[in-house]
CSV table of C-alpha atoms in Angstrom, one decimal:
chain,number,residue,atom,x,y,z
A,1,MET,CA,0.0,0.0,0.0
A,2,TYR,CA,1.0,3.6,-0.5
A,3,GLN,CA,0.3,6.8,1.4
A,4,ALA,CA,1.7,10.3,1.3
A,5,TYR,CA,2.1,12.4,4.4
A,6,SER,CA,3.9,15.4,5.9
A,7,ASP,CA,7.4,15.0,7.3
A,8,GLN,CA,6.0,15.1,10.9
A,9,ILE,CA,3.7,12.2,10.3
A,10,ALA,CA,6.1,10.2,8.2
A,11,ASP,CA,9.0,10.6,10.8
A,12,ALA,CA,6.7,9.4,13.6
A,13,ALA,CA,5.4,6.5,11.6
A,14,LEU,CA,8.9,5.4,10.6
A,15,ARG,CA,10.2,5.7,14.2
A,16,GLN,CA,7.4,3.7,15.7
A,17,GLY,CA,6.7,1.3,12.9
A,18,THR,CA,3.1,2.4,12.7
A,19,PHE,CA,1.1,5.6,12.7
A,20,ALA,CA,1.2,7.4,16.0
A,21,SER,CA,-1.5,9.7,17.2
A,22,PRO,CA,-0.7,12.6,17.4
A,23,PRO,CA,0.4,13.6,14.8
A,24,PHE,CA,-1.6,11.0,12.8
A,25,LYS,CA,-5.3,11.6,13.3
A,26,ILE,CA,-6.8,8.2,14.1
A,27,ASP,CA,-10.4,9.6,14.1
A,28,ARG,CA,-10.1,10.7,10.3
A,29,MET,CA,-10.6,8.4,7.3
A,30,THR,CA,-7.3,7.4,5.7
A,31,TRP,CA,-6.9,6.2,2.2
A,32,ILE,CA,-4.5,3.4,1.3
A,33,LYS,CA,-3.6,2.9,-2.4
A,34,PRO,CA,-2.2,-0.3,-3.8
A,35,SER,CA,-1.2,1.5,-7.1
A,36,PHE,CA,2.1,3.2,-6.8
A,37,LEU,CA,1.4,5.3,-10.0
A,38,TRP,CA,-2.0,6.4,-8.7
A,39,MET,CA,-0.3,7.5,-5.5
A,40,MET,CA,2.3,9.5,-7.5
A,41,TYR,CA,-0.6,11.2,-9.4
A,42,ARG,CA,-2.3,12.0,-6.1
A,43,ALA,CA,0.8,13.3,-4.4
A,44,GLY,CA,2.5,14.7,-7.5
A,45,TRP,CA,5.6,12.5,-6.9
A,46,GLY,CA,5.8,14.0,-3.4
A,47,LEU,CA,6.4,17.4,-4.8
A,48,LYS,CA,2.8,18.7,-4.8
A,49,ASP,CA,2.6,20.1,-1.2
A,50,VAL,CA,4.2,19.7,2.2
A,51,GLY,CA,1.3,17.6,3.4
A,52,GLN,CA,2.1,15.0,0.9
A,53,ALA,CA,5.9,15.4,0.6
A,54,ARG,CA,6.8,11.9,2.0
A,55,ILE,CA,5.8,8.8,0.1
A,56,LEU,CA,5.6,5.7,2.3
A,57,ALA,CA,5.2,2.1,1.3
A,58,ILE,CA,3.1,0.2,3.8
A,59,ASP,CA,3.2,-3.7,4.0
A,60,ILE,CA,0.0,-4.8,5.6
A,61,SER,CA,-1.2,-8.4,6.4
A,62,ARG,CA,-3.2,-10.3,4.0
A,63,GLU,CA,-5.8,-10.8,6.7
A,64,GLY,CA,-6.1,-7.1,7.3
A,65,PHE,CA,-6.5,-6.6,3.6
A,66,GLU,CA,-9.2,-9.1,3.3
A,67,TRP,CA,-11.0,-7.9,6.4
A,68,ALA,CA,-11.0,-4.4,4.9
A,69,LEU,CA,-12.6,-5.7,1.7
A,70,LYS,CA,-15.2,-7.8,3.5
A,71,HIS,CA,-16.2,-4.7,5.6
A,72,SER,CA,-16.6,-2.3,2.8
A,73,CYS,CA,-19.0,-0.6,0.6
A,74,GLN,CA,-18.6,1.6,-2.5
A,75,SER,CA,-18.0,5.3,-1.8
A,76,HIS,CA,-21.0,6.1,-3.9
A,77,PRO,CA,-24.2,4.2,-4.5
A,78,ASP,CA,-24.4,2.1,-7.6
A,79,ALA,CA,-27.4,1.7,-9.9
A,80,SER,CA,-28.6,-1.4,-8.0
A,81,MET,CA,-29.6,0.3,-4.9
A,82,SER,CA,-31.4,3.4,-3.7
A,83,LYS,CA,-29.5,6.2,-1.9
A,84,ASP,CA,-31.3,5.3,1.3
A,85,GLU,CA,-30.2,1.7,1.0
A,86,TRP,CA,-26.6,2.8,0.3
A,87,LEU,CA,-26.6,5.2,3.3
A,88,ARG,CA,-27.7,2.4,5.6
A,89,VAL,CA,-24.9,0.2,4.3
A,90,LYS,CA,-22.4,3.1,4.5
A,91,GLU,CA,-23.4,3.6,8.3
A,92,THR,CA,-22.5,0.1,9.1
A,93,THR,CA,-19.3,-0.4,7.2
A,94,PRO,CA,-16.0,1.2,8.3
A,95,VAL,CA,-14.3,0.8,4.8
A,96,ARG,CA,-14.9,2.8,1.6
A,97,ILE,CA,-14.0,1.4,-1.9
A,98,GLN,CA,-13.5,3.8,-4.8
A,99,TRP,CA,-12.3,3.0,-8.2
A,100,ASP,CA,-10.3,5.8,-10.2
A,101,PRO,CA,-8.5,5.7,-13.5
A,102,ASP,CA,-5.0,4.1,-12.8
A,103,ARG,CA,-2.1,6.1,-14.2
A,104,GLY,CA,1.0,5.6,-16.3
A,105,LEU,CA,4.5,6.9,-15.8
A,106,GLN,CA,3.6,10.3,-17.2
A,107,LEU,CA,0.5,10.1,-14.9
A,108,GLN,CA,-1.8,9.9,-17.8
A,109,PRO,CA,-5.1,8.0,-17.1
A,110,LYS,CA,-5.1,4.4,-18.1
A,111,PRO,CA,-8.2,2.5,-19.5
A,112,TYR,CA,-8.5,0.5,-16.4
A,113,ARG,CA,-9.2,1.5,-12.7
A,114,ALA,CA,-7.2,1.2,-9.5
A,115,ILE,CA,-8.8,0.6,-6.3
A,116,GLN,CA,-8.5,3.2,-3.4
A,117,ILE,CA,-9.4,1.9,0.1
A,118,GLY,CA,-10.7,4.3,2.6
A,119,LEU,CA,-10.4,3.2,6.3
A,120,SER,CA,-12.5,4.8,9.0
A,121,LYS,CA,-13.6,4.0,12.6
A,122,GLN,CA,-12.7,0.4,13.6
A,123,ALA,CA,-10.7,-0.1,10.4
A,124,VAL,CA,-8.2,2.6,11.1
A,125,GLU,CA,-7.8,1.3,14.6
A,126,LEU,CA,-7.0,-2.2,13.2
A,127,TYR,CA,-4.8,-0.8,10.5
A,128,VAL,CA,-2.6,1.0,12.9
A,129,ARG,CA,-2.6,-1.5,15.7
A,130,GLN,CA,-2.6,-4.9,13.9
A,131,TRP,CA,-2.4,-4.8,10.1
A,132,ILE,CA,0.9,-2.8,9.5
A,133,GLU,CA,3.9,-5.0,9.2
A,134,ARG,CA,6.4,-2.6,7.9
A,135,ILE,CA,6.6,1.0,6.8
A,136,SER,CA,9.3,2.2,4.4
A,137,ASP,CA,10.0,5.8,3.2
A,138,ILE,CA,10.3,5.6,-0.6
A,139,THR,CA,10.3,9.3,-1.2
A,140,SER,CA,13.9,9.3,-2.7
A,141,ASP,CA,12.9,6.4,-5.0
A,142,ALA,CA,9.8,8.4,-6.1
A,143,HIS,CA,12.0,11.4,-6.9
A,144,ASP,CA,14.5,9.3,-8.7
A,145,ILE,CA,11.9,8.1,-11.2
A,146,THR,CA,10.0,11.4,-11.4
A,147,PRO,CA,9.7,12.4,-15.0
A,148,GLY,CA,12.1,15.3,-15.8
A,149,GLU,CA,9.4,17.7,-16.8
A,150,VAL,CA,7.5,17.1,-13.6
A,151,ARG,CA,10.7,17.8,-11.6
A,152,SER,CA,11.4,21.0,-13.5
A,153,SER,CA,7.9,22.4,-13.0
A,154,ALA,CA,8.0,21.7,-9.3
A,155,LYS,CA,11.0,23.9,-8.7
């Protein structure tokens, strides 16, 4: 999984091997992204803003990933259910699933979708306390492969 954070949150997470509150806000939804290039799109290769300057790779347990999927609902109602039905499901599930166009190396949209997984409530607690197996700072790797024109425009 990938996430982008400020130096303060990233440094604390790397020191402790998980996200520490504070500075991490455990009561807020946090989005984990399996697609590296979608994360680069979202965070602008770590050059977009200071709140997303550090790119972290987070290894989570398979059990945690499966739990998240089993306790999820779409972030928006689909055509098969009414908005009221979706709102009832949304209230009882701590995980949101959203599908966005995946990205290529130049961050152009691809014809297929990448999953984004939003963790809230019980799911954030489990993520922070049980699922995370390792956190690695890959910011310098992201910067090393950042396309030249992106790097030039960020200066």
